[in-house]
Short mmCIF file of C-alpha atoms in Angstrom, two decimals:
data_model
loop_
_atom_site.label_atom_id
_atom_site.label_comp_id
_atom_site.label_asym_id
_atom_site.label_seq_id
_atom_site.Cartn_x
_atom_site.Cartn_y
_atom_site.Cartn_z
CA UNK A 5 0.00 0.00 0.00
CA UNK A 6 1.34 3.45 -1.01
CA UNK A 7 2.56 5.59 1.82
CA UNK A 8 -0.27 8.46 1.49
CA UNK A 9 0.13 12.13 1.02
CA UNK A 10 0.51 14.28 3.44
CA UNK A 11 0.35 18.12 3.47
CA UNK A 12 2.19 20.32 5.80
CA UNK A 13 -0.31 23.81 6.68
CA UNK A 14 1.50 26.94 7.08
CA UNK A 15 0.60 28.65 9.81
CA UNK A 16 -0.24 32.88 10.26
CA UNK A 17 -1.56 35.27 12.57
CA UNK A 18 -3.88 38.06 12.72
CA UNK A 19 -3.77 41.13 13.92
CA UNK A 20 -7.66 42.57 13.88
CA UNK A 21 -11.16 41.43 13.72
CA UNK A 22 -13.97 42.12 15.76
CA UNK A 23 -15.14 39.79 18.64
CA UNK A 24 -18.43 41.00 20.30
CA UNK A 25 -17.81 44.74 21.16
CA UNK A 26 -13.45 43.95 21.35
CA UNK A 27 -10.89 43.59 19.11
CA UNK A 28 -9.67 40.41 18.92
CA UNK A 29 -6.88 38.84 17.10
CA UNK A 30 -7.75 35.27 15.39
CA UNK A 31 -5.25 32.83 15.15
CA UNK A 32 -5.28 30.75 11.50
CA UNK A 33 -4.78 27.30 12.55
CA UNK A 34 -3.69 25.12 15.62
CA UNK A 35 0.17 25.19 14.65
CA UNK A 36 1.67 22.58 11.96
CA UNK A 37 -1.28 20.28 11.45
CA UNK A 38 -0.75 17.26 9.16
CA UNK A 39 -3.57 16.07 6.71
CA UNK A 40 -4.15 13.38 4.65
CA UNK A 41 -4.70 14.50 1.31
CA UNK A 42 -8.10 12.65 0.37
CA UNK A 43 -9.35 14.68 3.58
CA UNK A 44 -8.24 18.32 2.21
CA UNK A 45 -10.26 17.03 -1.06
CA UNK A 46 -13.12 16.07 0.58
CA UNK A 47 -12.97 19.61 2.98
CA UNK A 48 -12.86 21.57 -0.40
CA UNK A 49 -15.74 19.69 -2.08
CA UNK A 50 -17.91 19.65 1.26
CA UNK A 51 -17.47 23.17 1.58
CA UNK A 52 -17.03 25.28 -1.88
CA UNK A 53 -20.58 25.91 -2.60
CA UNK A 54 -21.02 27.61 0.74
CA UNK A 55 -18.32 29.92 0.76
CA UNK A 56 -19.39 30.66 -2.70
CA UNK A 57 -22.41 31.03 -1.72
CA UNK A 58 -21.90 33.44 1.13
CA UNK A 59 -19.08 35.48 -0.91
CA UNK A 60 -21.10 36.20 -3.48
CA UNK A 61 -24.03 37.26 -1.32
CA UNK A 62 -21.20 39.80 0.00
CA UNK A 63 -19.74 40.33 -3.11
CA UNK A 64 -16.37 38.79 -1.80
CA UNK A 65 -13.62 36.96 -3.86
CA UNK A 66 -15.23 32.99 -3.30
CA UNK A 67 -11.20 32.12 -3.69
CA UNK A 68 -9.56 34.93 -0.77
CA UNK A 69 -12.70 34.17 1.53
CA UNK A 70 -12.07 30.08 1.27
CA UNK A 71 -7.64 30.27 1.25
CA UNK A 72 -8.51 31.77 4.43
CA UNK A 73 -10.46 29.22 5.47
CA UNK A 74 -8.27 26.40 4.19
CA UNK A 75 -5.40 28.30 5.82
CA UNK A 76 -7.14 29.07 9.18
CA UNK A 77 -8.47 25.66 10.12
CA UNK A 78 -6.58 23.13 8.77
CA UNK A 79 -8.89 22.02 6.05
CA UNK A 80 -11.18 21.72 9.01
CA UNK A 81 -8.98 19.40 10.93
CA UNK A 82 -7.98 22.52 13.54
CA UNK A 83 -9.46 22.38 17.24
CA UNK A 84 -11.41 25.62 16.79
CA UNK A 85 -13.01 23.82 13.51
CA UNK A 86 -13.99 20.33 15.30
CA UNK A 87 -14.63 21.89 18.69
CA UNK A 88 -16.25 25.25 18.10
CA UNK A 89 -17.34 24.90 14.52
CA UNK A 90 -15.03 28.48 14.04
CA UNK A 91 -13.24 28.04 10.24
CA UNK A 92 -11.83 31.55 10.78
CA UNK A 93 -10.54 31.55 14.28
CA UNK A 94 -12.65 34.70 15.24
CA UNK A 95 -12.45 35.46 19.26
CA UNK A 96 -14.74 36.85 21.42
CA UNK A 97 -18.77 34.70 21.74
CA UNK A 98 -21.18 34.17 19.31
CA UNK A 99 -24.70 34.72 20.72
CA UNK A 100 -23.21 34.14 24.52
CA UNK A 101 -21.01 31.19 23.06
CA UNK A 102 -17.33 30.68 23.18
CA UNK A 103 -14.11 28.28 23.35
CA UNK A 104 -11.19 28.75 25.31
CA UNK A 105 -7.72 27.62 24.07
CA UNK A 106 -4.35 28.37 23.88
CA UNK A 107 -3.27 30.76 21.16
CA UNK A 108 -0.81 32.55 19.68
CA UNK A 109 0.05 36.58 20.48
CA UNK A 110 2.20 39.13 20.03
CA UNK A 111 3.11 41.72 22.07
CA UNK A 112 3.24 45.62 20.63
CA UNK A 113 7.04 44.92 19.56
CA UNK A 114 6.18 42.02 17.78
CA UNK A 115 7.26 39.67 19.42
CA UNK A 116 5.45 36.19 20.17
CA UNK A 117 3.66 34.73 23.54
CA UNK A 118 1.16 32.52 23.77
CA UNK A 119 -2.45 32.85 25.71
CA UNK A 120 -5.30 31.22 26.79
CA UNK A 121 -8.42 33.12 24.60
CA UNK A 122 -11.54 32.76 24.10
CA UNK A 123 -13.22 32.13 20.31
CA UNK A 124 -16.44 32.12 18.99
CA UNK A 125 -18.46 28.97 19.21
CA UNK A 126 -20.69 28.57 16.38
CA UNK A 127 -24.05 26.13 15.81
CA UNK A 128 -22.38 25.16 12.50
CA UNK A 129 -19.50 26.07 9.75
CA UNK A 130 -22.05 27.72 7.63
CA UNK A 131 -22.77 30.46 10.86
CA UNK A 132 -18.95 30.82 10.99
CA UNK A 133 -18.81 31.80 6.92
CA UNK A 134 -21.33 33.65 7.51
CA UNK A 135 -19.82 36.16 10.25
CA UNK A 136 -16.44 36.29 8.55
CA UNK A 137 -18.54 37.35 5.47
CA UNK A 138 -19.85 39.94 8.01
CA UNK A 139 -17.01 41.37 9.38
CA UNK A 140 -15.34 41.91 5.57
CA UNK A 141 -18.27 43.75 4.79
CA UNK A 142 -18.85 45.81 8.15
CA UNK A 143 -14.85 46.30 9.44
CA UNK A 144 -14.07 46.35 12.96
CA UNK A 145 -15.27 48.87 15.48
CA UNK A 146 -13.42 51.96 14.72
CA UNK A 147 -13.98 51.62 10.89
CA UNK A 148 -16.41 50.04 9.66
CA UNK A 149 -14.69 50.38 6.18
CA UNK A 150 -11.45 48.62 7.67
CA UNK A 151 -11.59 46.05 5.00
CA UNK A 152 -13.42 47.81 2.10
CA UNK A 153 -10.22 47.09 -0.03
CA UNK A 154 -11.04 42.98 -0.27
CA UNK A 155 -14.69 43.77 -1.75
CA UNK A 156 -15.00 43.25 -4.70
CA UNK A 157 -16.13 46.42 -6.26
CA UNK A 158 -13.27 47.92 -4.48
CA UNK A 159 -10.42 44.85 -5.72
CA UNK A 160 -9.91 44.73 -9.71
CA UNK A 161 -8.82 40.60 -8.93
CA UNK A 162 -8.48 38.24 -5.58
CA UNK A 163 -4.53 38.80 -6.08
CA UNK A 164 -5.43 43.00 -5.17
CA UNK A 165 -7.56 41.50 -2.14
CA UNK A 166 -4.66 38.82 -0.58
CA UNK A 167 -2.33 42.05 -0.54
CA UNK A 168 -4.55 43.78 1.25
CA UNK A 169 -5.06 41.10 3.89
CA UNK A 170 -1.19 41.45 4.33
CA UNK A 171 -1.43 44.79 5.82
CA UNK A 172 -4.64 44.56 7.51
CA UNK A 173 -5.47 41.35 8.75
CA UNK A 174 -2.07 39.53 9.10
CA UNK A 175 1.00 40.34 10.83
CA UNK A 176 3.12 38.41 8.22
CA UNK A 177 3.70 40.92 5.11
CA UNK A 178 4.19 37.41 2.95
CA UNK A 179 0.15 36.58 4.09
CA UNK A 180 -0.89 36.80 0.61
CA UNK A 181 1.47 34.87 -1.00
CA UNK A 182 0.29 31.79 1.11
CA UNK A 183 -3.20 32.85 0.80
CA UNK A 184 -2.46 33.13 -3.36
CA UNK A 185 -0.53 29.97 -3.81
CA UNK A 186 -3.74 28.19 -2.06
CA UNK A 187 -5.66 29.59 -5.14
CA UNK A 188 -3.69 28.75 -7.46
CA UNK A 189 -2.88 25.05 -6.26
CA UNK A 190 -6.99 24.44 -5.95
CA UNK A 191 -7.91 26.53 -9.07
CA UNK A 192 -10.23 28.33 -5.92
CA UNK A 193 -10.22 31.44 -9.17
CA UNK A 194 -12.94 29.44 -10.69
CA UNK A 195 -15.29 29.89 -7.61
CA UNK A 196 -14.83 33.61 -8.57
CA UNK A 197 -16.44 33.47 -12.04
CA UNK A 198 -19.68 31.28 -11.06
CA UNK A 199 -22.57 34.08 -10.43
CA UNK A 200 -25.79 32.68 -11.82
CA UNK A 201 -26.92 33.63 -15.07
CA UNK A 202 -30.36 35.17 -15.47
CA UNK A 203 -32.87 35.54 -18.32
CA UNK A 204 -35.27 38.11 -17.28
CA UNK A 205 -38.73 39.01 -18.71
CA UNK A 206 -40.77 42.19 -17.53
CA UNK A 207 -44.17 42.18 -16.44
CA UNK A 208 -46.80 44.75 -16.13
CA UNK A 209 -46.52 45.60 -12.17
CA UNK A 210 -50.28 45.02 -12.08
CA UNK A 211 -50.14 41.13 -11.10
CA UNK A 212 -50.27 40.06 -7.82
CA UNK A 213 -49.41 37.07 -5.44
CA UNK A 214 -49.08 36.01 -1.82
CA UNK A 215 -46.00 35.22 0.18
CA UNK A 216 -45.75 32.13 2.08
CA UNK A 217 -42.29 33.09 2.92
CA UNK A 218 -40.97 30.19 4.73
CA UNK A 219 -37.38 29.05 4.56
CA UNK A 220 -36.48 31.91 1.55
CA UNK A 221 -34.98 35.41 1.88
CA UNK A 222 -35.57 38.38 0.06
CA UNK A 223 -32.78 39.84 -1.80
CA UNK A 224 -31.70 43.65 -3.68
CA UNK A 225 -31.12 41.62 -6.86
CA UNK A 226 -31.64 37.91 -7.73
CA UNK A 227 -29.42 35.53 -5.47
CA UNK A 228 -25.66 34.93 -6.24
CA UNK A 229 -25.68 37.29 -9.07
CA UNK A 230 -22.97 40.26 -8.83
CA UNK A 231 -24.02 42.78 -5.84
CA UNK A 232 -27.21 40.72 -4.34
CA UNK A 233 -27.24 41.21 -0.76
CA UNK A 234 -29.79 39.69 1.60
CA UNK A 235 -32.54 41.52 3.00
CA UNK A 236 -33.90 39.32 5.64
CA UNK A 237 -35.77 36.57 5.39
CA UNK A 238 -39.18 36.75 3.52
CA UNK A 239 -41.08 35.15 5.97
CA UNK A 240 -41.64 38.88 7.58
CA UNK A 241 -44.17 39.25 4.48
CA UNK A 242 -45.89 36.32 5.15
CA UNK A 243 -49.34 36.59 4.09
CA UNK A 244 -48.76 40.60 2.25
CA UNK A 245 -50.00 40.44 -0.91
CA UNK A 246 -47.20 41.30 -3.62
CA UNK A 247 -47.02 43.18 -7.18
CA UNK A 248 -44.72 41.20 -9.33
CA UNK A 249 -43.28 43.35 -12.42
CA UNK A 250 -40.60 40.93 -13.84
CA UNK A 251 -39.36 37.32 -13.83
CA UNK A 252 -35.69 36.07 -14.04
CA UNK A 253 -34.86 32.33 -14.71
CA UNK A 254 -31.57 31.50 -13.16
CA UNK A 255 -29.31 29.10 -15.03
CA UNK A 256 -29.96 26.39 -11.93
CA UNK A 257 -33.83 26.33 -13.01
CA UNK A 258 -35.19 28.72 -10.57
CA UNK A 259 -37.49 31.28 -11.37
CA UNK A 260 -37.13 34.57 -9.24
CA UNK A 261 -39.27 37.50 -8.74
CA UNK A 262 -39.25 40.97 -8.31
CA UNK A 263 -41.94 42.33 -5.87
CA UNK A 264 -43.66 45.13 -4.65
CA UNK A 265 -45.38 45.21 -0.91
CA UNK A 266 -49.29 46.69 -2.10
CA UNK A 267 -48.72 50.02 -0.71
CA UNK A 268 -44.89 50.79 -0.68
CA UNK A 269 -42.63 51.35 -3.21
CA UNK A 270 -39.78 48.74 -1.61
CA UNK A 271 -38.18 46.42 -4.07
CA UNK A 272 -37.02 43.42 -3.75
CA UNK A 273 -36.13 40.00 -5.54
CA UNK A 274 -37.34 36.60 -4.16
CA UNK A 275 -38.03 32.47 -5.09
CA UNK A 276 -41.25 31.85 -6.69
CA UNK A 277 -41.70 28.80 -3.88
CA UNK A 278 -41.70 31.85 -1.53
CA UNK A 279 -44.94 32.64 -3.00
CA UNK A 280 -48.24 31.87 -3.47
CA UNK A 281 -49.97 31.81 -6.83
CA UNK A 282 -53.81 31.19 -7.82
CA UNK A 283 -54.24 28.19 -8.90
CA UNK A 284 -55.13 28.02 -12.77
CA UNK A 285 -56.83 24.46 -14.42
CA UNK A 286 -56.35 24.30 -18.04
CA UNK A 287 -57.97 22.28 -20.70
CA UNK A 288 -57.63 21.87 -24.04
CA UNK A 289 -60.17 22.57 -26.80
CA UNK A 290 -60.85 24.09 -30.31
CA UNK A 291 -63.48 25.77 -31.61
CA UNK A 292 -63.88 29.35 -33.29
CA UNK A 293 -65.18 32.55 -31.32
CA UNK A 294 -65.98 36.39 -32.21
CA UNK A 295 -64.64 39.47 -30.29
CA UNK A 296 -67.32 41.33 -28.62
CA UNK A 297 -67.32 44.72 -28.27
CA UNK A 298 -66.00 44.93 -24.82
CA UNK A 299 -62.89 46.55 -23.62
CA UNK A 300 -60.95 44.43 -22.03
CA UNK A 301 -56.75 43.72 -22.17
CA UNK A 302 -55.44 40.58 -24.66
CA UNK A 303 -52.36 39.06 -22.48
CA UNK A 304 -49.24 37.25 -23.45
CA UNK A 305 -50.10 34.75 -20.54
CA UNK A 306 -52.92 34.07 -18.41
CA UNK A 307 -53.23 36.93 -16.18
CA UNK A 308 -52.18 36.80 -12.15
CA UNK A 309 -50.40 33.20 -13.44
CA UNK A 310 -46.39 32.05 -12.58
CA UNK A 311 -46.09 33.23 -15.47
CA UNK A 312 -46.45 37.06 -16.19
CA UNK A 313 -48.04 38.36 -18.62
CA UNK A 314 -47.70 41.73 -20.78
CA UNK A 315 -50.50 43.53 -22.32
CA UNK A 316 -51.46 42.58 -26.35
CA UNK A 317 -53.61 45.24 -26.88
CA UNK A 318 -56.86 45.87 -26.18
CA UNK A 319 -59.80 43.37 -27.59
CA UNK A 320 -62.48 46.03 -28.48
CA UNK A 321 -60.11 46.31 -31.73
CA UNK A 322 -60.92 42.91 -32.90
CA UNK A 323 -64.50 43.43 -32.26
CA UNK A 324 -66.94 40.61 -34.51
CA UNK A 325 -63.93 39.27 -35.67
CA UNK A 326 -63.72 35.24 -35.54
CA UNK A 327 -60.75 33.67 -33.99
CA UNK A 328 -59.71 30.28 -33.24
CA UNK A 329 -59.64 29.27 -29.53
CA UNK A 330 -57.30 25.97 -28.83
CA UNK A 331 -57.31 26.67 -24.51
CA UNK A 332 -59.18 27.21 -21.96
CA UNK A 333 -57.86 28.17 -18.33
CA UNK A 334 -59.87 28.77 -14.81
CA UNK A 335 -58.09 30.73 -12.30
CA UNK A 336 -59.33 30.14 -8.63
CA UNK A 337 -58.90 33.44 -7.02
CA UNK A 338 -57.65 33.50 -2.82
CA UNK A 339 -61.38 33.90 -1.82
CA UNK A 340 -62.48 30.58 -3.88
CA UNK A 341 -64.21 32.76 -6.67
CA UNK A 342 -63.32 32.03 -10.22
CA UNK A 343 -62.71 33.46 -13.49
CA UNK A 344 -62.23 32.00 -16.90
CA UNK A 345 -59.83 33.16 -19.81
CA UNK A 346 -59.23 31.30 -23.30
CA UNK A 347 -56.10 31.32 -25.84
CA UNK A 348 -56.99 32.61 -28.79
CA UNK A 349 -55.09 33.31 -32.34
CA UNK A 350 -55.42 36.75 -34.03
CA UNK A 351 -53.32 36.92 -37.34
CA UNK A 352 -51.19 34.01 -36.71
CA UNK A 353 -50.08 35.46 -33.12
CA UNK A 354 -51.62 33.74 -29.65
CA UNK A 355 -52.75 35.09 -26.59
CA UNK A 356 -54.56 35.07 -23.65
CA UNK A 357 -58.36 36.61 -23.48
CA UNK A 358 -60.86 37.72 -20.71
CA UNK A 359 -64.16 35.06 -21.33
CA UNK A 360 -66.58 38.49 -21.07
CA UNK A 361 -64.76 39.12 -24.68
CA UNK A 362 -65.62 36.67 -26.75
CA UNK A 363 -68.48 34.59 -27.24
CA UNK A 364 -69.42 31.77 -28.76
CA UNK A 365 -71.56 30.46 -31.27
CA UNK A 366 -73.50 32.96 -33.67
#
């Protein structure tokens, strides 16, 4: 049996980040630590589309934010990683919760001691990505723009963010060449380029929905596309009813939308499963009708549906003119009421009218 790989962690040390109301100074790592290489695979796997994730959300390099991480905890093999669920080695308590261990220091010359501290404990590694994430974006307590130089719109490529790091987050001025060959040896670059594409279609504004809300968030822009930051979750409109105005399809299959709280003028993007649509039965048929002479809207799609619609015109135009109806649909409104609209074909183009403008028959 081949003798297996092992890798040899550098160690660093940092000189700022924000505890709870201190300054602390996180320690990367628990010394040397040795680790088997199918392990450091299986850390980088298990944990890629969460730093991702979570950079993106903060519009962080996904590569600096997870060399750190590889760098601070041992591929998660560290004692603050398997005891305290802290990837970063951020002191201080995390909603009353700490561990204490022995760490590394140094005094105001520089030079090295070592100290029992106390670190965050966190419920899980995604709470610790998250709070590093926070305290990129937010800085530490005297300037909350301590670290604006890693964001991205601030950092033309991760290599401009892992020299800032140098000067304000390690005390080794070589920080970001450790934290760059990490990147380079895991191709962690490629986590950089990954925002979700989106194919949007506008709406009218005048269709509406319900949010259910539970388990989703509410975003500026859709999720993990360049500059979306959460909002808060969406469960705190449970129950509003919405304006939708436009649709975008991410490339995972998702369909986001952009809503409006009835009354406000507040924005914001969200998961259609975070909302509730009125049901619409469909059923095929075909038979010809004529246009009354009542003014009502032709749509794209049927109106208030998942999918929006946009206006065709108005059917009054078409009035006693026969068309060709191929669909019928029957939209259950919240209250139980219902309403009827049919697909219909007007010069070789379909869409989607009211029943009260067409009739049948003679």
């Amino acid at each position: 049996m081949k003798k297996k790989e092992l890798v040899k962690l550098m160690t660093a040390a940092f000189v700022a980040c924000v505890g709870v109301g201190i300054v602390s100074l996180p320690v990367i790592g628990d010394g040397e630590v040795v680790v088997e290489a199918s392990k450091t695979d299986d850390f980088i796997n298990k944990m890629s589309a969460s730093v991702q994730s979570t950079s993106q959300k903060n519009n962080l390099y996904s590569s600096v934010t997870f060399a750190q991480m590889i760098l601070e905890c041992s591929y998660g093999q560290s004692e603050l990683a398997l005891k305290a669920n802290n990837y970063f080695g951020i002191k201080g308590s995390y909603y009353g919760a700490s561990y204490s261990k022995k760490s590394l220091e140094y005094d105001k010359k520089g030079k090295p001691y070592y100290a029992v501290s106390k670190f965050k404990k966190y419920p899980s590694a995604q709470a610790s990505i998250d709070d590093y994430a926070y305290h990129m974006r937010h800085g530490v307590s005297w300037d909350s723009k301590y670290y604006s130089g890693v964001w991205r719109e601030n950092a033309k490529d991760y290599k401009a963010a892992t020299k800032v790091l140098s000067s304000k987050y390690s005390t080794s001025s070589a920080y970001h060449n450790s934290l760059n060959n990490l990147i380079s040896k895991y191709h962690l670059d490629r986590l950089d380029e990954r925002y979700s594409t989106v194919k949007y279609t506008g709406g009218t504004g005048s269709e509406s929905a319900q949010v259910i809300g539970a388990g989703y968030d509410l975003y500026n822009h859709v999720s993990n596309t360049e500059y979306s930051a959460n909002k808060g979750p969406a469960s705190k409109l449970a129950g509003k009813r919405v304006y939708l105005d436009c649709t975008g399809i991410k490339s995972d299959g998702t369909t986001w939308y952009r809503i409006r709280v009835a009354g406000t003028s507040t924005l914001y993007w969200v998961d259609g499963r975070a909302l509730k649509f009125r049901p619409v039965e469909y059923s095929g048929m075909y038979t010809t009708a004529r246009f009354n002479d009542v003014s009502s809207d032709l749509r794209s799609h049927v109106y208030n549906s998942v999918a929006l619609s946009q206006s065709r015109g108005n059917a009054q135009k078409y009035k006693n003119q026969t068309t060709v109806v191929n669909q019928k649909a029957v939209i259950t409104d919240y209250s139980g009421s219902q309403s009827t609209m049919y697909r219909v074909s007007i010069n070789g183009t379909t869409m989607w009218a009211s029943s009260r403008a067409v009739r049948f028959g003679k």
